[in-house]
PDB file of C-alpha atoms in Angstrom:
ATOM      1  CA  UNK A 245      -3.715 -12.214  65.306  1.00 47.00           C
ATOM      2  CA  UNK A 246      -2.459 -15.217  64.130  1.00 48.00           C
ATOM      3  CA  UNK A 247      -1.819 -16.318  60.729  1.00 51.00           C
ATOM      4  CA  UNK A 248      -5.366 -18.680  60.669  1.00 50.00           C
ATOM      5  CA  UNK A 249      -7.489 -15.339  61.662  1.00 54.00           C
ATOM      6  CA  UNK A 250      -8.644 -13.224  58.813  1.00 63.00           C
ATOM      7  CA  UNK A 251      -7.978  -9.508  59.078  1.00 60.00           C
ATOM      8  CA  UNK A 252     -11.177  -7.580  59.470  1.00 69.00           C
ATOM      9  CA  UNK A 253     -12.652  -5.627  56.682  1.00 89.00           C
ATOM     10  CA  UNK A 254     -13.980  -2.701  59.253  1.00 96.00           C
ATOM     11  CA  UNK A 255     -11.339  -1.103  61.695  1.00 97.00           C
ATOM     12  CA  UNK A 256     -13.469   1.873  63.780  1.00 97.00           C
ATOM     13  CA  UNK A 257     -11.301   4.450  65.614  1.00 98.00           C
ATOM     14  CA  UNK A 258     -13.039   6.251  68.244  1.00 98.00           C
ATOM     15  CA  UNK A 259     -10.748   9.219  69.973  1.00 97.00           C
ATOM     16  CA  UNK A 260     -12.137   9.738  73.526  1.00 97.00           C
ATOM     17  CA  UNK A 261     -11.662  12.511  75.753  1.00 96.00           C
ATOM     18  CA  UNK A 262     -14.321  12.865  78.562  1.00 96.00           C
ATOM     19  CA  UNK A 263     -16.979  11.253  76.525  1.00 96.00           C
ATOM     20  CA  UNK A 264     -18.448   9.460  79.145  1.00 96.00           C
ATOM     21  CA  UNK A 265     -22.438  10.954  78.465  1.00 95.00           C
ATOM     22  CA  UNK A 266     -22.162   9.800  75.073  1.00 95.00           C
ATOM     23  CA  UNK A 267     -19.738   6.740  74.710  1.00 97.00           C
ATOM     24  CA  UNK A 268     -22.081   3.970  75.813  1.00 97.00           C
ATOM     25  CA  UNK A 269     -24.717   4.968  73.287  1.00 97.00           C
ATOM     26  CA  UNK A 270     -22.133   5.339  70.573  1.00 96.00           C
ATOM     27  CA  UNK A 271     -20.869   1.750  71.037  1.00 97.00           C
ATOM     28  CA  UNK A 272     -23.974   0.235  71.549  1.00 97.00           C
ATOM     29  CA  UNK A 273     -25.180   1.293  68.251  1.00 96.00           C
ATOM     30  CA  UNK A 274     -22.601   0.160  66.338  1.00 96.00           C
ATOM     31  CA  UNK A 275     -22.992  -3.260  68.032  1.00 94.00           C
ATOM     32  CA  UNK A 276     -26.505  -3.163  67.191  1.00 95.00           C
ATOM     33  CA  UNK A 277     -25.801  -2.764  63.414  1.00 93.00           C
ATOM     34  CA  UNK A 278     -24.751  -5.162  60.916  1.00 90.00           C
ATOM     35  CA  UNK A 279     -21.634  -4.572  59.622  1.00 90.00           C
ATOM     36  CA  UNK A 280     -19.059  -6.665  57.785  1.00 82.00           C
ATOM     37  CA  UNK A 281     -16.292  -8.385  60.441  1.00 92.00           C
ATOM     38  CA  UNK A 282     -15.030  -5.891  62.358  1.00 94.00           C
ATOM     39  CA  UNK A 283     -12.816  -4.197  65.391  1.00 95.00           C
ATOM     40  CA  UNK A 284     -13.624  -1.488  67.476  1.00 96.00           C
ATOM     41  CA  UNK A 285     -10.550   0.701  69.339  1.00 97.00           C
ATOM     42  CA  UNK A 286     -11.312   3.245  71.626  1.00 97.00           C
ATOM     43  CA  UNK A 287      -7.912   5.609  71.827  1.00 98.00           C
ATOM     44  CA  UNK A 288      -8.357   7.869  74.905  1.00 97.00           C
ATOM     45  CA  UNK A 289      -6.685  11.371  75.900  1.00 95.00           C
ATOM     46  CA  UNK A 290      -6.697  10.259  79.376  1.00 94.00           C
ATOM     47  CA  UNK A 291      -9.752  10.711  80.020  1.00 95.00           C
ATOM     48  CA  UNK A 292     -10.476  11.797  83.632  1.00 96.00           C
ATOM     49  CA  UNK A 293     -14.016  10.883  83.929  1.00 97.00           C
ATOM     50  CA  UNK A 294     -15.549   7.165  83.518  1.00 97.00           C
ATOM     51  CA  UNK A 295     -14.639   7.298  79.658  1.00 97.00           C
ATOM     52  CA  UNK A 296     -12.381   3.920  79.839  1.00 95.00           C
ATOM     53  CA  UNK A 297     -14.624   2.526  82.494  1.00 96.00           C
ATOM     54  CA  UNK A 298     -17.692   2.369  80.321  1.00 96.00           C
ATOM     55  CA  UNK A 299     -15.692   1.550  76.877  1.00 96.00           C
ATOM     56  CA  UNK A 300     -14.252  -1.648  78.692  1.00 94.00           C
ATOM     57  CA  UNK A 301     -17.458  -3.235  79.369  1.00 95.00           C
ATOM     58  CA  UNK A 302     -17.776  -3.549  75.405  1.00 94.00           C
ATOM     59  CA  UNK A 303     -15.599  -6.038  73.401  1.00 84.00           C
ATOM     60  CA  UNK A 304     -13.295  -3.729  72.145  1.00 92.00           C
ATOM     61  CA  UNK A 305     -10.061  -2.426  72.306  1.00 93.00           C
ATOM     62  CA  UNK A 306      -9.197   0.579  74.608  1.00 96.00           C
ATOM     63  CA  UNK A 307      -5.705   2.386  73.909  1.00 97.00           C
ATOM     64  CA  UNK A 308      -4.638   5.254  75.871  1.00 96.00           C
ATOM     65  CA  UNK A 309      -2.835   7.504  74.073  1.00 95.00           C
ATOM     66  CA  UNK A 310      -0.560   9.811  76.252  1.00 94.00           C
ATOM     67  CA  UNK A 311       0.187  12.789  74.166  1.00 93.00           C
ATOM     68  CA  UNK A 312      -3.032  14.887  73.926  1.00 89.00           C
ATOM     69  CA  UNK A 313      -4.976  15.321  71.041  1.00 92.00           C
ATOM     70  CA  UNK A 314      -7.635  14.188  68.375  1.00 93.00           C
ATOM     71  CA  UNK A 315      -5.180  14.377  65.230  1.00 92.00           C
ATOM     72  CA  UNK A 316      -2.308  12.096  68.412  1.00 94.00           C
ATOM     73  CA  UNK A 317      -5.728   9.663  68.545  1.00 96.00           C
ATOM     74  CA  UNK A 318      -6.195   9.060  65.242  1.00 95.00           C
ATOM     75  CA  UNK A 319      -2.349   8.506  64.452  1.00 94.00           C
ATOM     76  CA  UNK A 320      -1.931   5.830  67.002  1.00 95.00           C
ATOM     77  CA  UNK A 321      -5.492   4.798  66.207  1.00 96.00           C
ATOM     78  CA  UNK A 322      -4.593   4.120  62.501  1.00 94.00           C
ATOM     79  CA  UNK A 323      -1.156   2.325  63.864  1.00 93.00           C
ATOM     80  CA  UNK A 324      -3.094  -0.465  65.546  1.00 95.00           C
ATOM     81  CA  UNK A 325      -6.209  -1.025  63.057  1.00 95.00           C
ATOM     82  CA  UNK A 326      -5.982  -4.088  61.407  1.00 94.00           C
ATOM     83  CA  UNK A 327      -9.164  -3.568  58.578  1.00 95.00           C
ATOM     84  CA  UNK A 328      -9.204  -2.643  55.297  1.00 95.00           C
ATOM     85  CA  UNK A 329     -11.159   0.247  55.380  1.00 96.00           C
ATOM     86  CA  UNK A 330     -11.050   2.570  58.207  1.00 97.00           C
ATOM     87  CA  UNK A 331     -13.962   4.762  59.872  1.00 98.00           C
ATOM     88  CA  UNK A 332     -13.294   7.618  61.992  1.00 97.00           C
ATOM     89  CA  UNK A 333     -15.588   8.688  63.998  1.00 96.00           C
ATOM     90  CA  UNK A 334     -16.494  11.352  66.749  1.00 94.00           C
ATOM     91  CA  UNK A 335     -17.695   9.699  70.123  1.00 94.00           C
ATOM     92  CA  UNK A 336     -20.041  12.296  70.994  1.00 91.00           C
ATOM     93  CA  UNK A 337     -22.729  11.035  69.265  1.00 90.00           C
ATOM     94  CA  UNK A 338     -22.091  14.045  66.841  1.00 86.00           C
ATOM     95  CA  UNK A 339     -23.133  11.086  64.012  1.00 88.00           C
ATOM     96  CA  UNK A 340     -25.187   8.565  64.932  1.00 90.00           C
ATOM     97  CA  UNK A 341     -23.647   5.234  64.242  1.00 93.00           C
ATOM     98  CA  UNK A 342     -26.131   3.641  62.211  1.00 93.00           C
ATOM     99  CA  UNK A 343     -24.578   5.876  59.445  1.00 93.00           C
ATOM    100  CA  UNK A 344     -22.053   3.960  59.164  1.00 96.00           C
ATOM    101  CA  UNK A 345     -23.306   1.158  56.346  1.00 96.00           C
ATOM    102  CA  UNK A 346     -23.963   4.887  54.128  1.00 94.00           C
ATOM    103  CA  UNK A 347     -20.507   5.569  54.804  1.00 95.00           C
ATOM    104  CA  UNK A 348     -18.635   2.392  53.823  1.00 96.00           C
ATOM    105  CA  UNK A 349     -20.758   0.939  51.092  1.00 95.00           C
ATOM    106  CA  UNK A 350     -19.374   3.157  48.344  1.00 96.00           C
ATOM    107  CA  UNK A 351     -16.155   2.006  49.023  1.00 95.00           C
ATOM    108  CA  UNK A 352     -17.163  -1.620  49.861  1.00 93.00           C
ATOM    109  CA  UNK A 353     -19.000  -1.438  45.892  1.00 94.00           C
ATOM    110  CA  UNK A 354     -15.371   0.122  44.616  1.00 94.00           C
ATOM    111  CA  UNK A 355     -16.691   3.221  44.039  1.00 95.00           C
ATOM    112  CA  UNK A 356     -14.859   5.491  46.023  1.00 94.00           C
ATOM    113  CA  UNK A 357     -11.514   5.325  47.839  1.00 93.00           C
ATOM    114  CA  UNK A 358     -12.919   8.187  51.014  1.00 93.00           C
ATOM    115  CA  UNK A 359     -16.056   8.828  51.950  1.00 95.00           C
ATOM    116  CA  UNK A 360     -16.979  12.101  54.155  1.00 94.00           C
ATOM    117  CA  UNK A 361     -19.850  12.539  56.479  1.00 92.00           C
ATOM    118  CA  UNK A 362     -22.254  15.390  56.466  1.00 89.00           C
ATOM    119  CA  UNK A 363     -23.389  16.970  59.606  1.00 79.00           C
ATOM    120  CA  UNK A 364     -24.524  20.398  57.924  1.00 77.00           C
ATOM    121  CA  UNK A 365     -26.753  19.304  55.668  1.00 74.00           C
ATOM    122  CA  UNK A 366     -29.523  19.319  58.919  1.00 67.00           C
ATOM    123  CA  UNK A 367     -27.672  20.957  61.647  1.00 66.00           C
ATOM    124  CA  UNK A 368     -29.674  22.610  63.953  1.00 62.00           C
ATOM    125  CA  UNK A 369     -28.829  26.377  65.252  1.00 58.00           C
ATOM    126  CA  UNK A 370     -28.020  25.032  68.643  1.00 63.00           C
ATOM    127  CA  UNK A 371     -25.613  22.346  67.155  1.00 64.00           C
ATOM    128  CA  UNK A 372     -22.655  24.574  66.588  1.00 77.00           C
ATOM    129  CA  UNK A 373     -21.586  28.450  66.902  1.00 83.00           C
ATOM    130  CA  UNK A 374     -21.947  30.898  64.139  1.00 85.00           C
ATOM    131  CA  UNK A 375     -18.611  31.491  64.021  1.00 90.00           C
ATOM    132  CA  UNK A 376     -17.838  27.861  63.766  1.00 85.00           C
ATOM    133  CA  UNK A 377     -20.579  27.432  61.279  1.00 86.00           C
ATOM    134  CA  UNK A 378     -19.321  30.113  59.232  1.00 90.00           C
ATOM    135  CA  UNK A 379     -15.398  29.080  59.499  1.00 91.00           C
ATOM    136  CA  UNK A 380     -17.106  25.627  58.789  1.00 89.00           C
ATOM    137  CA  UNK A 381     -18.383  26.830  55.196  1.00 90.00           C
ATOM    138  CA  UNK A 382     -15.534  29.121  54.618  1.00 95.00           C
ATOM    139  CA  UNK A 383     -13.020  26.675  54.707  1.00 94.00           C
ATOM    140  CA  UNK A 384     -15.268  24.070  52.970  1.00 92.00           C
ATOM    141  CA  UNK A 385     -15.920  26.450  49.924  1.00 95.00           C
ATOM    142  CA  UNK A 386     -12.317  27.768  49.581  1.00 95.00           C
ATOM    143  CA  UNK A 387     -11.172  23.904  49.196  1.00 93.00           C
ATOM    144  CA  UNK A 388     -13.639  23.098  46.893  1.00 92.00           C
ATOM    145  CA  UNK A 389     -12.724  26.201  44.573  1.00 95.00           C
ATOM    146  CA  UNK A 390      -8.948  25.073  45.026  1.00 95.00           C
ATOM    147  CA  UNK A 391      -9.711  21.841  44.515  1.00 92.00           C
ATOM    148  CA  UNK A 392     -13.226  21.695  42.110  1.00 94.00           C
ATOM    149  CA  UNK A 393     -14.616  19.428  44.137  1.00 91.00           C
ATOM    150  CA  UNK A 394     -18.325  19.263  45.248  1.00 92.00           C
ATOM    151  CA  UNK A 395     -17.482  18.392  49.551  1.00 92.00           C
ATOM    152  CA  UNK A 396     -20.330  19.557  51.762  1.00 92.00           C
ATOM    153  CA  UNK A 397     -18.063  18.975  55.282  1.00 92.00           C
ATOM    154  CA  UNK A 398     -14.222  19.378  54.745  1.00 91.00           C
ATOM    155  CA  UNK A 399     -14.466  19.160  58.561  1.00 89.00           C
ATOM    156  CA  UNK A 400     -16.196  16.567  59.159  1.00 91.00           C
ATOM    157  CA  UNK A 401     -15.709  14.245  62.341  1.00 91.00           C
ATOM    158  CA  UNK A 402     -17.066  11.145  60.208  1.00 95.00           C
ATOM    159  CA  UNK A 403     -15.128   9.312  57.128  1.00 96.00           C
ATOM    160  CA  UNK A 404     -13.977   6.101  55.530  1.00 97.00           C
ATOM    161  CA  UNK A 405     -11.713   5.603  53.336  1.00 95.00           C
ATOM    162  CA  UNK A 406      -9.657   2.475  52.039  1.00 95.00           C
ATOM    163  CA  UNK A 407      -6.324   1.928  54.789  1.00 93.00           C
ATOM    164  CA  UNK A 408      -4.308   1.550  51.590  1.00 90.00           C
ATOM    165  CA  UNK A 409      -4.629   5.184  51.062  1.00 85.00           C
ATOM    166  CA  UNK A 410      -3.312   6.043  54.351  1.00 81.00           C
ATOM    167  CA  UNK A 411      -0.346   4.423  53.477  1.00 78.00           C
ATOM    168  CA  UNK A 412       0.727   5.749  50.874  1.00 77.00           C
ATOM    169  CA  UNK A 413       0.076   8.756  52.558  1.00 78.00           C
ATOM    170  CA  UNK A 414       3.147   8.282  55.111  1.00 71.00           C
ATOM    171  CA  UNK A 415       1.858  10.788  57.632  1.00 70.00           C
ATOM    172  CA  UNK A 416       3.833  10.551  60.784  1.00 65.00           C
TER     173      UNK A 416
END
């Protein structure tokens, strides 16, 4: 980028692995919303199916990321972004893209520095295991009593929050 370009308000990270039945439809929705300016980066597990194939036909940026992982993804994900506020999201179509506006307006309006998604509030029984479902809640109610906070999805695949915070953060 050079020094004439303006950063872009929106950096979404996508970790891949084997997403190649969703991936297409996850990218083409967020193409077909409006968002502020904006950069897309795929970071990929090495994916061994047509993952990479199908994310290069898009105008965004593809990173493979050697070591395995989603928490390795994100990292090197957050390394390269470039926008102000950062959206994570899964790229199984676990959220539907057009979410993403919900997500990023509170902290576009200044009032909040992380936003989560919500994926239990109408999960269907087929969506997830019990016993995920239950650790799911479990974990989710134990933060909020440590924490008296009022989260619905403490594991969430779906957030935004302001790239400042991540910074101060110095996760390595």
């Amino acid at each position: 980028m050079n020094k004439t370009q303006k950063a872009p308000l929106l950096s979404i990270i996508l970790p891949t692995l084997n997403e190649e039945q969703a991936i297409e439809k996850v990218l083409t929705e967020i193409n077909q919303i409006h968002l502020p300016s904006k950069e897309i980066l795929i970071v990929d597990g090495c994916s061994t199916d047509n993952t990479i194939n199908i994310a290069k036909k898009f105008d965004i940026k593809v990173i493979i990321e050697p070591k395995r992982g989603y928490g390795n993804a994100i990292l090197e994900g957050m390394k390269l972004a470039k926008g102000k506020i950062i959206v994570i999201m899964d790229s199984d179509y676990t959220y539907p893209a057009h979410y993403i506006p919900n997500l990023i307006n509170p902290i576009i309006e200044n009032k909040a520095d992380l936003v989560l998604g919500n994926r239990l509030k109408n999960i269907k029984l087929e969506s997830m295991n019990f016993l995920h479902l239950f650790g799911n809640k479990f974990l989710t109610l134990t933060f909020n009593i440590l924490y008296s906070s009022k989260i619905q999805d403490t594991q969430t695949g779906f957030r935004a929050f302001k790239k400042i915070i991540f910074k101060k953060l110095n996760i390595k």
